[in-house]
Short mmCIF file of C-alpha atoms in Angstrom, two decimals:
data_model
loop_
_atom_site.label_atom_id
_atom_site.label_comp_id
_atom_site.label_asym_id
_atom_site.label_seq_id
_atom_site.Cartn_x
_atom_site.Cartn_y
_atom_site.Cartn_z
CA UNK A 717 44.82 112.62 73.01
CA UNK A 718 48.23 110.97 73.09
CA UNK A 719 47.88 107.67 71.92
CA UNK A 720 50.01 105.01 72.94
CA UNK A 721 52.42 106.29 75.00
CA UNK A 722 55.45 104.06 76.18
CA UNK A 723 58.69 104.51 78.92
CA UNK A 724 61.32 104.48 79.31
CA UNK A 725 62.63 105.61 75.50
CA UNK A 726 66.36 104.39 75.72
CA UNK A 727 67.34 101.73 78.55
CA UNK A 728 70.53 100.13 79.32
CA UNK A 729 71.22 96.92 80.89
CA UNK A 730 73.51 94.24 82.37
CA UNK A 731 73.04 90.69 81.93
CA UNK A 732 70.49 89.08 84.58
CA UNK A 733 69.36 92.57 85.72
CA UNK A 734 65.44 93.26 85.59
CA UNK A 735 62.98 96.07 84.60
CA UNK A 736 59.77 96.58 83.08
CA UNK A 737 58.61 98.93 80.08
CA UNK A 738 55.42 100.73 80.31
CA UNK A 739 52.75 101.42 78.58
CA UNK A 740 49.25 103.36 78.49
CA UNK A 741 46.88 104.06 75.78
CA UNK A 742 44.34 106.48 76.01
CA UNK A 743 41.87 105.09 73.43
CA UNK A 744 40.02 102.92 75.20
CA UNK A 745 40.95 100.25 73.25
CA UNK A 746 40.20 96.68 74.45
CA UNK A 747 43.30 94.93 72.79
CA UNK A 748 47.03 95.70 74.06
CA UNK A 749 50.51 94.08 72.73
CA UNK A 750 54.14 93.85 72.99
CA UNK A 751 56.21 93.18 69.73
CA UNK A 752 60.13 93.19 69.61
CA UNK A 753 61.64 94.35 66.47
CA UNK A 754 65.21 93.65 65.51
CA UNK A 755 66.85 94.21 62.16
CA UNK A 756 66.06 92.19 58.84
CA UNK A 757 63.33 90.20 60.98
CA UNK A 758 60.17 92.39 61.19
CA UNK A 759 58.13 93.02 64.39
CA UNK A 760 57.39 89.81 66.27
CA UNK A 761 54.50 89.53 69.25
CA UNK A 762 55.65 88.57 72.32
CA UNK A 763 52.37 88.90 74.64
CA UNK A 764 49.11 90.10 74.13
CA UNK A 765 46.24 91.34 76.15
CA UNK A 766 42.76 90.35 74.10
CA UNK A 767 40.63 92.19 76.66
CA UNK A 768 41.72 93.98 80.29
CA UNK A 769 42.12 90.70 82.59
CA UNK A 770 43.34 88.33 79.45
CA UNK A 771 47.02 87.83 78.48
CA UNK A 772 48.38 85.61 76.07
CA UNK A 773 51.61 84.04 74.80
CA UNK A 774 52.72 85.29 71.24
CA UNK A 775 55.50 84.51 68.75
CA UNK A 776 58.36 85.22 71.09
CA UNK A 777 57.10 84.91 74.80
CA UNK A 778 60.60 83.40 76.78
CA UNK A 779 62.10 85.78 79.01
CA UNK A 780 59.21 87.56 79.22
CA UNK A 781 56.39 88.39 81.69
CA UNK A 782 53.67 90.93 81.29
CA UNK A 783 50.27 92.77 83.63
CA UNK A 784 47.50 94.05 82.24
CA UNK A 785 46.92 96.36 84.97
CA UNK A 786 44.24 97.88 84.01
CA UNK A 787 42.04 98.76 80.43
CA UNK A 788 44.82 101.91 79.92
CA UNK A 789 48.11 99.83 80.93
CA UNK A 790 49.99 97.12 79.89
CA UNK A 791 53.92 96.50 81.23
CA UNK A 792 56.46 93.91 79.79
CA UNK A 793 58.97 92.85 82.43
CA UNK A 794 62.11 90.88 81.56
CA UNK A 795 63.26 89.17 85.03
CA UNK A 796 66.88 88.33 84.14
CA UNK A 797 67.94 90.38 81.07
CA UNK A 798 70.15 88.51 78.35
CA UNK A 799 71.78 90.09 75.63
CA UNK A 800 69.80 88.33 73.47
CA UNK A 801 67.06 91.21 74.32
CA UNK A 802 68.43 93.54 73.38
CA UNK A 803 66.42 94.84 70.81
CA UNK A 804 63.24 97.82 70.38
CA UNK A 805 60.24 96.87 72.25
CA UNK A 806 56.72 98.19 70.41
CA UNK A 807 53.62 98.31 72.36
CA UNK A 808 50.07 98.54 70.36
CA UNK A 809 46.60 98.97 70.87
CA UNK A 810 43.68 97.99 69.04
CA UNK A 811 40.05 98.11 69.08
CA UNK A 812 39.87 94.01 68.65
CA UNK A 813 42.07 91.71 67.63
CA UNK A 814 42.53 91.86 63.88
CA UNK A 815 41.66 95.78 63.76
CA UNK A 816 44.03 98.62 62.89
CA UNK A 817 46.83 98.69 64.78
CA UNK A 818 48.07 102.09 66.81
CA UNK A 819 51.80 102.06 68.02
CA UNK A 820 53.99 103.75 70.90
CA UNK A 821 56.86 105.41 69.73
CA UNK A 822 58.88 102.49 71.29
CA UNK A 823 61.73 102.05 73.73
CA UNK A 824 65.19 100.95 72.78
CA UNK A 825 67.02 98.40 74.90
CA UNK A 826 70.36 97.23 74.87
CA UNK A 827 71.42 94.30 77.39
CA UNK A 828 75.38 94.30 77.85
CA UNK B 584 55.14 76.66 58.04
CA UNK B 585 53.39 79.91 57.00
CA UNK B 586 55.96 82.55 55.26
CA UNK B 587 55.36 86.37 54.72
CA UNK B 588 57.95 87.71 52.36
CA UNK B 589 58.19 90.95 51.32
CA UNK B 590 60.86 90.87 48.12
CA UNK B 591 62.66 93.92 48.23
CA UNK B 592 65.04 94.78 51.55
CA UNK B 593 65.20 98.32 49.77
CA UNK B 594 63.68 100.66 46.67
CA UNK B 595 65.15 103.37 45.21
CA UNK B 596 63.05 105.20 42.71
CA UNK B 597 63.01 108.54 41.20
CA UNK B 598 60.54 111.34 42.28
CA UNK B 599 57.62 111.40 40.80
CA UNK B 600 57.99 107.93 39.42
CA UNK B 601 55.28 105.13 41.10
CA UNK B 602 56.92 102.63 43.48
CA UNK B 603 55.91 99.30 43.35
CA UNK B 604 56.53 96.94 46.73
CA UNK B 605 55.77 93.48 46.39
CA UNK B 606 54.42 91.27 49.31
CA UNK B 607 54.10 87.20 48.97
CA UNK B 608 52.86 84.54 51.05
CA UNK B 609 52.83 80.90 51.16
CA UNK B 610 50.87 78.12 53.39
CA UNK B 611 48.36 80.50 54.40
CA UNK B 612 45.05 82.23 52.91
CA UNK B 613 44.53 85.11 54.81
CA UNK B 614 41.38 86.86 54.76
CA UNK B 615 42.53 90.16 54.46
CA UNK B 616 45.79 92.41 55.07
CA UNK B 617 47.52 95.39 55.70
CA UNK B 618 49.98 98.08 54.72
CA UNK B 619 51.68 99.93 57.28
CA UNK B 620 54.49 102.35 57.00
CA UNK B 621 57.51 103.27 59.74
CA UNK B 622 59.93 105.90 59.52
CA UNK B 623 63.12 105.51 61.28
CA UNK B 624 63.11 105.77 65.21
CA UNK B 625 59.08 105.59 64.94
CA UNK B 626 56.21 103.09 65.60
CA UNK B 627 54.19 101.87 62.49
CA UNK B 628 51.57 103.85 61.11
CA UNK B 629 48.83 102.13 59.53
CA UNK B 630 47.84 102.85 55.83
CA UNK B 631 45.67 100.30 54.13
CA UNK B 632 43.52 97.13 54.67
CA UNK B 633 42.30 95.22 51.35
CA UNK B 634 40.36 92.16 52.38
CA UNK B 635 39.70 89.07 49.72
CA UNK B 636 37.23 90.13 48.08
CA UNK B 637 38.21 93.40 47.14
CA UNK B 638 41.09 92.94 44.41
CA UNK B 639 41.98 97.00 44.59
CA UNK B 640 42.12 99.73 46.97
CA UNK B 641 43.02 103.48 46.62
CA UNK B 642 44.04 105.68 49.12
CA UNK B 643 44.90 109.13 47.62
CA UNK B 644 48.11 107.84 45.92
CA UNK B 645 48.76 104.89 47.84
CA UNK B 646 46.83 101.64 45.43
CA UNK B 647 47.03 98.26 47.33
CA UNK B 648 46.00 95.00 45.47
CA UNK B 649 44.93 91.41 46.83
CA UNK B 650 45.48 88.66 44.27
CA UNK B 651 45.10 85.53 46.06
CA UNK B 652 45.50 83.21 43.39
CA UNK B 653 49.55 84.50 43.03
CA UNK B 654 49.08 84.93 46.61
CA UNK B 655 50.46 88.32 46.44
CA UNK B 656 50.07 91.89 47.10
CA UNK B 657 51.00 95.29 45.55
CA UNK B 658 51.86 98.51 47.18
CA UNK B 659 51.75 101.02 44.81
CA UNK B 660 52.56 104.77 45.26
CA UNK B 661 52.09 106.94 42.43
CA UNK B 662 53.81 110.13 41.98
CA UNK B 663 56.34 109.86 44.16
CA UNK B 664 57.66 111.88 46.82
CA UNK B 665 60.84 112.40 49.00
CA UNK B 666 58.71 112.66 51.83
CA UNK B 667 57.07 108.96 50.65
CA UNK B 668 60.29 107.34 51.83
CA UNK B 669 60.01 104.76 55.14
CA UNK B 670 59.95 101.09 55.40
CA UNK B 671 56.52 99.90 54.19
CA UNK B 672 55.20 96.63 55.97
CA UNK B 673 52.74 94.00 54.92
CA UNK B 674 50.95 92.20 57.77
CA UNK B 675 48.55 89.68 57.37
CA UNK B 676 46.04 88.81 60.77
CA UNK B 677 47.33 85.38 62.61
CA UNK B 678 44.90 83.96 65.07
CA UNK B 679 43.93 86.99 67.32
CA UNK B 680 46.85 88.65 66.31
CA UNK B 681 49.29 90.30 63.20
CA UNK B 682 51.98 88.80 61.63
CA UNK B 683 54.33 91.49 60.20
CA UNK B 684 57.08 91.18 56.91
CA UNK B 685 60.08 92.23 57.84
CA UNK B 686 59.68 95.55 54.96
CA UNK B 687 60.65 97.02 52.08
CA UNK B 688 62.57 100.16 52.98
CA UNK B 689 61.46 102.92 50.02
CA UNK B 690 63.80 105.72 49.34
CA UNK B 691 62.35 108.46 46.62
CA UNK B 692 65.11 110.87 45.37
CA UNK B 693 64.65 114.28 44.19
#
């Protein structure tokens, strides 16, 4: 049972290049999300998945597109990376919406 | 707006002394919340969930409370340890989702 499991761990980037993070959870958990967590700010949601099919903006959404591919999966793709995303990317799982939250062990991105 | 703030960017305490980390809110009467805790490089790991009604909860040594006329909540960890130390985060449920303080990082010496 691995949890939430996310890659790449460590990315580097040049401005307007794209990519997407992965990630899978093995819980069967209905409820999937993406938070972004830089220094002295906390974590902030950028999409979430309520239910496989179902994705919805969060807090921080620009710049940002995501799939719910399947009940397991659930990628974040940035089209045209800025260094203003550079940042680490969390993804979650849950069993509904306001439940305990599991995490990934997150992937670190840095945009030059 | 609604505001989450958690007072204290950082705790030092002595082991085996009880932490206290101090969570406030304003424009906004949550229904419950949580405690999580992260250590460095790692996701959050959930701890605690005190909803309204409940004024207290205990978790071994971990004691949350909920006072919602202050509109405030304590983190308390009693006998502290050096292995206790991690940023502790208050989140409080936003819509479907979680909104997260930004955390008190907690460092217990020996």
């Amino acid at each position: 049972n691995a949890g939430v499991t996310q890659t790449p761990k460590f990315q580097v980037l040049k401005t307007g290049q794209s990519m997407t993070l992965q990630c899978a959870q093995d819980m069967n958990h209905n409820s999937m999300y993406w938070y972004r967590q830089d220094p002295g700010m906390g974590l902030r949601l950028i999409y979430y998945s309520a239910s496989e099919g179902t994705t919805d903006k969060g807090e921080v959404p620009n710049g940002y597109n995501v799939s719910r591919l399947n009940k397991r999966e659930f990628s974040l793709r940035l089209e045209s990376a800025a260094p203003s995303q550079t940042s680490v990317y969390f993804c979650a799982s849950s069993e509904g919406g306001q439940d305990e939250q599991f995490f990934g062990p997150g992937t670190r991105l840095t945009v030059l | 707006s609604q505001k989450i703030e958690q007072n204290s960017e950082a705790l030092n305490i002595q082991e085996g002394k009880t932490a206290t980390l101090t969570c406030n809110y304003t424009n906004y009467s949550p229904a419950y919340l949580q405690w999580y805790r992260q250590d460095p490089g790692r996701g959050p790991v959930f701890l605690l969930l005190i909803r309204e009604n409940e004024k207290e909860k205990r978790k071994e040594r971990l004691k949350v409370t909920f006072d919602t006329t202050l509109k405030q909540s304590l983190f308390h960890i009693t006998a502290s340890q050096p292995a206790d130390s991690a940023t502790y985060l208050c989140v409080f449920p936003w819509g479907f989702d979680m909104r997260f303080g930004a955390g008190t990082r907690l460092t217990v010496k020996p």
